[in-house]
XYZ file of N, CA and C in Angstrom:
681
model
N -20.289 12.770 9.186
C -20.553 12.227 10.407
C -22.084 11.965 10.729
N -22.419 10.943 11.322
C -23.853 10.585 11.717
C -23.993 10.464 13.337
N -24.657 11.361 13.767
C -24.716 11.293 15.271
C -25.724 10.711 16.191
N -26.582 9.802 15.300
C -27.719 9.269 15.851
C -27.379 8.503 16.996
N -26.077 7.899 17.271
C -25.877 7.101 18.400
C -25.722 7.788 19.784
N -25.880 9.082 19.694
C -26.010 9.717 21.070
C -27.290 9.425 21.691
N -28.261 8.987 20.897
C -29.612 8.508 21.320
C -29.817 7.075 21.365
N -28.819 6.446 21.627
C -28.732 4.869 21.832
C -29.325 4.748 23.226
N -29.915 3.730 23.394
C -30.579 3.333 24.709
C -29.494 3.257 25.779
N -28.375 2.432 25.449
C -27.206 2.228 26.586
C -26.517 3.436 26.665
N -26.276 4.279 25.646
C -25.447 5.466 25.721
C -26.242 6.476 26.664
N -27.695 6.655 26.473
C -28.239 7.412 27.246
C -28.307 7.057 28.875
N -28.314 5.767 29.028
C -28.175 5.357 30.451
C -26.832 5.711 31.017
N -25.836 5.332 30.282
C -24.363 5.700 30.795
C -24.322 7.213 31.138
N -24.907 8.022 30.075
C -24.806 9.389 30.368
C -25.569 9.979 31.617
N -26.693 9.410 31.756
C -27.634 9.632 33.130
C -26.894 9.224 34.313
N -26.023 8.016 34.299
C -25.573 7.655 35.610
C -24.330 8.546 35.805
N -23.706 9.078 34.724
C -22.391 9.867 35.004
C -23.036 11.159 35.549
N -24.095 11.720 34.770
C -24.680 12.959 35.272
C -25.175 13.210 36.621
N -25.799 11.992 36.963
C -26.495 12.140 38.429
C -25.494 11.747 39.545
N -24.261 11.420 39.165
C -23.176 11.169 40.299
C -23.227 9.803 40.692
N -23.892 8.872 40.018
C -23.963 7.417 40.757
C -22.730 6.828 40.627
N -21.896 7.117 39.605
C -20.511 6.482 39.568
C -19.416 7.307 40.083
N -19.646 8.408 40.651
C -18.653 9.397 41.163
C -17.802 9.955 40.113
N -16.599 10.325 40.276
C -15.738 10.693 39.089
C -15.246 9.616 38.206
N -15.530 9.668 37.020
C -15.171 8.423 36.121
C -13.626 8.466 35.917
N -13.085 7.429 36.161
C -11.672 7.317 35.973
C -11.348 6.429 34.790
N -12.350 5.458 34.549
C -12.004 4.495 33.217
C -13.315 4.348 32.523
N -13.244 4.532 31.109
C -14.309 4.237 30.379
C -13.973 3.336 29.082
N -14.861 2.299 28.886
C -14.414 1.479 27.820
C -15.600 0.958 27.074
N -15.569 1.307 25.625
C -16.634 1.136 24.826
C -16.293 0.271 23.612
N -17.146 -0.650 23.324
C -16.654 -1.510 22.282
C -17.970 -1.632 21.068
N -17.440 -1.819 19.792
C -18.191 -2.218 18.657
C -17.430 -3.440 18.177
N -17.913 -4.639 18.736
C -17.300 -5.802 18.231
C -18.312 -6.753 17.585
N -17.783 -7.264 16.362
C -18.676 -8.180 15.692
C -17.909 -9.412 15.205
N -18.768 -10.300 14.644
C -17.902 -11.640 14.062
C -18.275 -11.695 12.673
N -17.415 -11.194 11.800
C -17.451 -11.512 10.344
C -16.131 -11.745 9.826
N -15.833 -12.966 10.135
C -14.437 -13.461 9.703
C -14.240 -13.395 8.200
N -15.203 -13.385 7.528
C -14.966 -13.441 5.926
C -15.061 -11.975 5.393
N -14.300 -11.502 4.539
C -14.373 -10.406 3.871
C -15.371 -10.122 2.927
N -16.450 -9.361 3.045
C -17.395 -9.391 1.989
C -17.129 -8.438 0.904
N -17.854 -8.558 -0.254
C -17.719 -7.885 -1.305
C -18.507 -6.612 -1.231
N -18.183 -5.651 -0.640
C -18.780 -4.314 -0.525
C -17.780 -3.226 -0.272
N -18.049 -1.990 -0.579
C -16.991 -0.915 -0.611
C -16.492 -0.628 0.716
N -17.219 -0.829 1.780
C -16.677 -0.535 3.209
C -15.568 -1.517 3.544
N -15.428 -2.665 2.961
C -14.326 -3.627 3.069
C -13.371 -3.839 2.061
N -13.404 -2.989 1.040
C -12.366 -2.768 0.000
C -11.405 -1.797 0.274
N -10.316 -1.612 -0.394
C -9.450 -0.570 -0.104
C -9.914 0.739 -1.000
N -10.025 1.733 -0.316
C -10.473 3.065 -0.800
C -10.757 4.054 0.341
N -10.868 5.272 -0.184
C -11.318 6.333 0.840
C -12.430 6.027 1.589
N -12.300 6.270 2.919
C -13.516 6.148 3.821
C -13.860 4.666 4.166
N -13.267 3.761 3.713
C -13.711 2.336 4.007
C -12.837 1.883 5.315
N -13.359 0.806 5.978
C -12.814 0.295 7.000
C -13.676 0.785 8.433
N -13.394 0.083 9.253
C -14.263 0.231 10.411
C -13.805 1.396 11.267
N -12.571 2.001 11.062
C -12.165 3.342 11.717
C -13.086 4.414 11.280
N -13.338 4.248 9.922
C -14.220 5.408 9.476
C -15.709 5.107 9.618
N -16.046 3.700 9.617
C -17.439 3.244 9.747
C -17.887 3.193 11.168
N -17.301 2.710 12.267
C -17.873 2.556 13.513
C -17.076 3.337 14.519
N -15.883 3.718 14.373
C -15.190 4.370 15.345
C -15.656 5.825 15.576
N -16.216 6.527 14.477
C -16.684 7.914 14.750
C -17.794 8.019 15.778
N -18.693 6.862 15.839
C -19.689 6.780 16.853
C -19.313 6.836 18.270
N -18.130 5.900 18.292
C -17.583 5.843 19.811
C -16.793 7.179 20.142
N -16.135 7.584 19.184
C -15.419 8.816 19.404
C -16.366 10.034 19.765
N -17.412 10.145 19.010
C -18.516 11.031 19.288
C -19.087 10.989 20.740
N -19.463 9.764 21.192
C -19.940 9.479 22.376
C -18.993 9.931 23.638
N -17.691 9.553 23.296
C -16.762 9.813 24.407
C -16.507 11.261 24.599
N -16.264 12.096 23.507
C -16.337 13.513 23.496
C -17.484 14.212 24.064
N -18.770 13.652 23.740
C -20.000 14.167 24.258
C -19.897 13.956 25.817
N -19.515 12.902 26.284
C -19.405 12.788 27.735
C -18.168 13.458 28.541
N -17.195 13.587 27.860
C -15.919 14.164 28.599
C -15.103 15.293 27.959
N -15.585 15.657 26.787
C -14.894 16.581 25.982
C -13.607 16.279 25.279
N -12.820 16.991 24.746
C -11.657 16.545 24.030
C -10.588 15.964 24.808
N -9.986 14.841 24.472
C -8.775 14.392 25.347
C -7.581 15.350 25.079
N -6.630 15.025 26.017
C -5.252 15.776 25.835
C -4.469 15.027 24.743
N -4.634 13.642 24.710
C -3.924 12.968 23.632
C -4.685 11.648 23.174
N -4.207 11.126 22.066
C -4.650 9.772 21.751
C -3.654 9.014 21.141
N -3.828 7.671 21.379
C -2.964 6.661 20.611
C -3.946 5.595 20.056
N -3.580 5.406 18.849
C -4.425 4.463 18.072
C -3.836 3.375 17.340
N -4.283 2.279 17.414
C -3.725 0.986 16.648
C -4.753 0.570 15.728
N -4.474 0.553 14.430
C -5.288 0.016 13.431
C -4.731 -1.104 12.780
N -5.568 -2.118 12.346
C -5.002 -3.153 11.767
C -6.070 -3.996 10.663
N -5.327 -4.829 9.972
C -6.336 -5.471 8.962
C -6.001 -7.173 9.455
N -6.888 -7.655 10.246
C -6.618 -8.870 10.835
C -7.230 -10.200 10.021
N -8.190 -9.927 9.238
C -8.716 -11.048 8.552
C -8.097 -11.481 7.055
N -7.864 -12.574 6.906
C -7.233 -13.006 5.610
C -7.857 -12.346 4.457
N -7.153 -11.732 3.685
C -7.661 -10.946 2.592
C -8.046 -9.505 2.739
N -8.036 -9.012 3.985
C -8.644 -7.816 4.342
C -7.728 -6.644 3.559
N -8.422 -5.746 3.098
C -7.999 -4.671 2.276
C -8.267 -3.329 3.060
N -9.135 -3.432 4.135
C -9.449 -2.200 4.703
C -9.295 -2.525 6.397
N -9.249 -1.446 7.049
C -9.129 -1.787 8.487
C -10.283 -2.386 9.015
N -10.152 -3.618 9.729
C -11.023 -4.336 10.389
C -10.876 -4.472 11.910
N -9.774 -3.632 12.451
C -9.601 -3.638 13.870
C -9.111 -2.350 14.246
N -9.628 -1.808 15.470
C -8.960 -0.416 15.934
C -9.219 -0.612 17.434
N -8.050 0.013 18.103
C -7.855 0.166 19.447
C -7.292 1.608 19.801
N -8.222 2.378 20.386
C -7.865 3.803 20.721
C -7.857 4.016 22.168
N -6.721 4.720 22.537
C -6.755 5.072 24.125
C -6.774 6.655 24.006
N -7.818 7.312 24.595
C -7.943 8.610 24.798
C -7.491 9.072 26.128
N -6.493 10.042 26.391
C -5.983 10.380 27.608
C -6.551 11.655 28.078
N -6.917 11.691 29.504
C -7.541 12.824 29.869
C -6.571 12.990 31.339
N -6.449 14.176 32.099
C -5.658 14.269 33.147
C -5.757 13.261 34.195
N -7.044 12.843 34.559
C -7.201 11.749 35.545
C -8.269 10.772 34.974
N -8.188 10.353 33.751
C -9.188 9.469 33.165
C -8.573 8.666 31.833
N -8.765 7.490 31.585
C -8.496 6.968 30.404
C -9.845 6.235 29.742
N -9.894 6.609 28.399
C -11.017 6.257 27.763
C -10.548 5.167 26.581
N -10.989 4.028 26.549
C -10.589 3.065 25.527
C -11.870 2.800 24.728
N -11.483 2.838 23.447
C -12.405 2.605 22.370
C -11.980 1.480 21.420
N -12.790 0.403 21.361
C -12.518 -0.811 20.612
C -13.250 -1.166 19.652
N -12.868 -1.963 18.443
C -13.631 -2.409 17.419
C -12.987 -3.591 16.753
N -13.647 -4.545 16.514
C -13.130 -5.689 15.733
C -14.255 -6.476 14.980
N -13.751 -7.096 13.954
C -14.595 -8.059 13.178
C -14.424 -9.559 13.299
N -13.507 -9.761 14.533
C -13.173 -10.954 14.794
C -13.510 -11.566 16.194
N -14.679 -11.018 16.720
C -15.025 -11.386 18.072
C -16.220 -12.343 18.150
N -15.934 -13.607 18.225
C -17.023 -14.592 18.158
C -17.806 -14.567 19.699
N -16.907 -14.389 20.562
C -17.600 -14.125 22.055
C -18.064 -12.966 22.158
N -19.149 -12.621 22.996
C -19.758 -11.386 23.367
C -18.863 -10.556 24.291
N -18.672 -9.350 23.894
C -17.946 -8.425 24.743
C -18.758 -7.352 25.197
N -18.527 -6.704 26.443
C -19.378 -5.865 27.059
C -19.417 -4.547 26.031
N -20.439 -3.941 26.027
C -20.592 -2.764 25.229
C -19.916 -1.661 25.979
N -20.342 -1.504 27.242
C -19.683 -0.462 28.148
C -19.151 -1.078 29.351
N -17.944 -0.554 29.803
C -17.494 -0.718 31.015
C -17.112 0.548 31.676
N -17.604 0.865 32.648
C -17.157 2.419 33.150
C -17.005 2.169 34.739
N -15.774 2.745 35.151
C -15.334 2.624 36.515
C -15.173 4.007 37.182
N -15.861 4.246 38.265
C -15.743 5.651 38.976
C -15.254 5.598 40.377
N -15.229 6.655 41.066
C -14.945 6.544 42.479
C -15.936 6.099 43.360
N -17.256 6.016 42.868
C -18.292 5.433 43.618
C -18.933 4.161 43.183
N -18.409 3.710 41.983
C -19.006 2.532 41.400
C -18.566 2.228 40.019
N -19.376 1.076 39.563
C -18.964 0.768 38.325
C -20.395 0.333 37.521
N -20.335 0.331 36.232
C -21.335 -0.062 35.313
C -20.991 -0.811 34.255
N -21.613 -2.037 33.967
C -21.292 -2.766 32.855
C -22.451 -3.080 32.062
N -22.481 -3.108 30.657
C -23.544 -3.216 29.927
C -23.101 -4.108 28.637
N -23.973 -5.133 28.529
C -23.842 -6.055 27.188
C -24.874 -5.680 26.246
N -24.744 -6.186 25.022
C -25.729 -5.979 24.086
C -25.775 -4.445 23.290
N -26.300 -4.499 22.176
C -26.398 -3.171 21.518
C -27.852 -2.685 21.395
N -27.928 -1.297 21.305
C -29.145 -0.704 21.209
C -29.942 -1.338 19.904
N -31.309 -1.562 20.293
C -32.020 -2.203 19.150
C -32.526 -1.603 18.011
N -32.307 -0.322 18.124
C -33.188 0.551 17.003
C -32.656 0.333 15.648
N -31.421 0.164 15.518
C -30.868 -0.043 13.807
C -31.451 -1.388 13.469
N -31.461 -2.468 14.158
C -31.875 -3.735 13.727
C -33.442 -3.732 13.437
N -34.088 -2.923 14.213
C -35.660 -2.751 13.936
C -35.830 -2.021 12.657
N -35.104 -1.090 12.541
C -35.185 -0.212 11.163
C -34.842 -1.087 10.104
N -33.908 -1.972 10.071
C -33.299 -2.661 8.917
C -34.596 -3.804 8.723
N -35.317 -4.210 9.673
C -36.255 -5.158 9.653
C -37.642 -4.517 9.053
N -37.496 -3.268 8.721
C -38.703 -2.660 8.085
C -39.914 -2.079 9.049
N -39.397 -1.956 10.248
C -40.300 -1.233 11.358
C -40.540 0.139 11.102
N -41.750 0.541 11.454
C -41.871 2.046 11.358
C -42.302 2.559 12.556
N -42.069 3.832 12.674
C -42.643 4.593 13.693
C -44.122 5.388 13.570
N -44.816 5.721 14.610
C -44.529 5.503 15.988
C -44.768 4.107 16.531
N -44.158 3.657 17.536
C -44.494 2.376 18.333
C -44.323 2.506 19.849
N -45.221 2.183 20.520
C -45.125 2.284 21.982
C -43.894 1.642 22.613
N -43.291 0.732 22.014
C -42.147 0.083 22.633
C -40.707 0.460 21.891
N -40.962 1.436 21.195
C -39.606 1.881 20.360
C -38.629 2.242 21.344
N -37.336 1.730 20.981
C -36.180 2.027 21.581
C -35.860 1.270 22.873
N -36.778 0.440 23.261
C -36.544 -0.272 24.528
C -35.626 -1.361 24.576
N -34.790 -1.490 25.326
C -33.495 -2.417 25.386
C -33.971 -3.413 26.248
N -33.984 -4.687 26.060
C -34.458 -5.636 26.944
C -33.288 -6.119 27.878
N -32.163 -5.814 27.534
C -30.918 -6.150 28.290
C -30.461 -5.119 29.089
N -30.588 -5.313 30.375
C -30.360 -4.325 31.335
C -28.663 -4.497 31.724
N -28.318 -3.443 32.356
C -26.774 -3.315 32.686
C -26.721 -3.781 34.191
N -25.483 -3.625 34.778
C -25.375 -4.214 35.997
C -24.439 -2.873 36.709
N -25.079 -2.306 37.770
C -24.541 -1.213 38.448
C -23.973 -1.621 39.731
N -22.640 -1.465 40.130
C -22.204 -1.827 41.401
C -21.686 -0.645 42.074
N -22.246 -0.372 43.314
C -21.987 0.843 43.929
C -21.232 0.396 45.381
N -20.397 1.098 45.873
C -19.725 1.005 47.094
C -20.111 2.053 48.087
N -20.776 1.657 49.123
C -21.028 2.732 50.235
C -20.358 2.150 51.491
N -19.509 2.896 51.963
C -18.684 2.506 52.997
C -18.040 1.204 52.865
N -18.223 0.283 53.690
C -17.631 -1.027 53.348
C -18.384 -2.008 52.758
N -19.640 -1.663 52.200
C -20.695 -2.449 51.670
C -20.547 -2.277 49.957
N -20.636 -3.243 49.493
C -20.734 -3.309 47.913
C -21.922 -3.845 47.427
N -22.707 -3.063 46.693
C -24.138 -3.371 46.299
C -24.163 -3.332 44.880
N -24.548 -4.604 44.537
C -24.555 -4.942 42.982
C -26.090 -5.112 42.611
N -26.563 -4.329 41.697
C -28.031 -4.380 41.062
C -28.127 -4.252 39.674
N -29.056 -5.003 39.124
C -29.526 -4.772 37.782
C -30.104 -3.385 37.444
N -29.458 -2.755 36.389
C -30.020 -1.292 36.107
C -30.700 -1.241 34.882
N -31.910 -0.813 35.032
C -32.843 -0.673 33.800
C -32.105 0.141 32.703
N -32.052 -0.332 31.528
C -31.701 0.526 30.263
C -32.630 1.528 29.933
N -32.389 2.812 29.881
C -33.356 3.824 29.248
C -33.803 3.553 27.817
N -34.842 4.004 27.382
C -35.164 3.707 25.943
C -34.490 4.543 24.949
N -33.923 4.079 24.007
C -33.251 4.826 23.022
C -34.112 5.674 22.104
N -33.770 6.862 21.590
C -34.636 7.602 20.868
C -33.891 8.345 19.673
N -33.924 7.666 18.553
C -33.604 8.301 17.398
C -34.428 9.356 16.884
N -35.663 9.172 17.132
C -36.610 10.032 16.530
C -36.333 11.651 17.150
N -35.840 11.588 18.231
C -35.514 12.889 18.959
C -34.444 13.595 18.139
N -33.494 12.914 17.710
C -32.290 13.470 16.797
C -32.979 14.248 15.644
N -33.771 13.498 14.922
C -34.332 14.099 13.788
C -35.341 15.034 13.963
N -36.026 15.098 15.099
C -36.906 16.115 15.563
C -36.187 17.512 15.832
N -34.883 17.242 16.427
C -34.189 18.294 16.802
C -33.694 19.090 15.538
N -33.349 18.164 14.441
C -32.835 18.825 13.258
C -34.053 19.622 12.535
N -35.225 18.922 12.413
C -36.351 19.543 12.021
C -36.694 20.976 12.734
N -36.636 21.057 14.164
C -36.777 22.166 14.757
C -35.661 23.252 14.422
N -34.473 22.761 14.242
C -33.408 23.740 13.975
C -33.627 24.409 12.576
N -34.018 23.622 11.691
C -34.335 23.974 10.196
C -35.410 25.064 10.189
N -36.344 24.897 11.053
C -37.576 25.658 11.109
C -37.240 26.845 12.165
N -36.256 27.028 12.579
C -35.922 28.088 13.643
C -36.625 27.981 14.799
N -36.992 26.806 15.311
C -37.584 26.618 16.516
C -36.800 26.010 17.610
N -35.488 25.795 17.203
C -34.568 25.254 18.171
C -33.069 25.296 17.672
N -32.191 24.858 18.671
C -30.824 24.943 18.105
C -30.577 23.589 17.576
N -29.531 23.517 16.761
C -29.092 22.322 16.156
C -28.660 21.174 17.193
N -29.203 19.946 17.139
C -28.872 19.054 18.324
C -27.248 18.702 18.289
N -26.621 18.696 17.102
C -25.289 18.564 16.952
C -24.773 19.611 16.108
N -24.252 20.685 16.738
C -23.417 21.814 15.982
C -22.402 21.289 15.121
N -22.180 22.014 14.092
C -21.155 21.622 13.030
C -19.710 21.557 13.520
N -19.774 22.423 14.558
C -18.200 22.589 15.310
C -17.945 21.159 16.002
N -19.076 20.490 16.382
C -18.754 19.319 17.191
C -18.564 18.123 16.079
N -19.135 18.145 14.891
C -18.906 17.195 13.978
C -17.465 17.332 13.421
N -16.770 18.640 13.475
C -15.500 18.865 12.983
C -14.586 18.281 14.050
N -14.724 18.464 15.126
C -13.906 17.941 16.260
C -13.766 16.370 16.032
N -14.889 15.537 15.733
C -14.740 14.267 15.461
C -14.070 14.004 14.129
N -14.148 14.719 13.154
C -13.418 14.375 11.971
C -11.883 14.677 11.990
N -11.514 15.673 12.873
C -10.122 15.915 13.265
C -9.551 14.711 14.120
N -10.393 14.123 15.076
C -9.803 13.066 15.769
C -9.758 11.944 15.012
N -10.502 11.567 13.980
C -10.417 10.540 13.123
C -9.012 10.505 12.404
N -8.808 11.676 11.825
C -7.460 11.874 11.050
C -6.345 11.944 11.749
N -6.589 12.555 13.094
C -5.251 12.220 14.018
C -5.110 10.905 14.629
N -6.160 10.129 14.637
C -6.097 8.871 14.878
C -5.204 7.891 13.774
N -5.459 8.322 12.558
C -4.943 7.643 11.355
C -3.398 7.854 11.456
N -2.951 9.185 11.843
C -1.500 9.511 12.009
C -1.013 8.961 13.090
N -1.606 8.805 14.297
C -1.266 8.038 15.261
C -0.746 6.586 14.954
N -1.763 5.984 14.367
C -1.366 4.495 13.905
C -0.196 4.351 12.784
N -0.232 5.341 11.927
C 0.886 5.428 10.934
C 2.218 5.418 11.706
N 2.286 6.383 12.625
C 3.703 6.569 13.261
C 3.882 5.836 14.521
N 2.703 5.130 14.867
C 2.772 4.268 16.120
C 3.282 5.174 17.293
N 2.530 6.276 17.376
C 2.816 7.205 18.553
C 1.626 7.875 19.329
N 1.867 8.304 20.339
C 0.659 8.997 21.025
C 0.875 10.401 20.473
N -0.230 11.135 20.065
C -0.194 12.371 19.574
C -1.240 13.192 20.344
N -0.557 14.462 20.743
C -1.345 15.537 21.543
C -2.207 16.466 20.561
N -3.386 16.741 21.203
C -4.178 17.669 20.399
C -3.582 18.979 20.537
N -3.711 19.906 19.468
C -3.087 21.165 19.421
C -3.972 21.965 20.368
C-alpha cells in the first residue's frame, strides 16, 4: 500500500469541509479515478498476473481515502470487469461501501473520454463537487524537484453549494494545496523516534483486506459484510 494520496490537494479539501461541518452529515460520497486509455499497453499492470489491473493499482487509493474519512464500512459490493478489447487485467471497477446512513461509491475506468468529477459529496447542509486531479504526480513525472513555492497548488477549484433556510448559495471553493512531502517527513520522524507513523501498519492491513474482500464480492456477485 502507498498512502501518499491522503495528501492530495482535493482530498485535503474534502476532508477539511467534512471536518468543519460545512457539508453537515455526509450521506453520499463518490470518488473517481477515470482515464481514457482505450488501447491495452504492453506493461505488467495491464497483463494477466498477480497484482495487475486497476483494482490493485488505483482502487487502493480510493479505499484508503474513504476509510480515512468514514472508517470501515458495514459491507461492500464490487463489480470488476475487463472492458477493452484484448484486456487481460481489470480495467473497470465500481464499488459501493455501505454505512448505516451513508453510501460511498468508488469508481475507476480506462474508457472515459469525457471528464468525470473527481469528487461528489452530498451532506445535510450542502454539496461539494470537484473536477481534475491533484497535480503533484504529474509534476514529479516531469522531473520537477522540491522545494518549490507553488508546490501542490491545484488551479482547479471545486464548487460548494450550501443551503441556509430557503436560500441556496453556490460558490467557487479554493482547493487546498497538496503536500506529499508531509507524508515522507512523517515517515522520517517516525523512523527517528520523533513522531508517530503517519499511516500505521494496521490501517494498511485494513485496506488490503478490503481489496481482497472486493475481489470475492466481484467473483460471487454478492454484497459481503465485514467480519
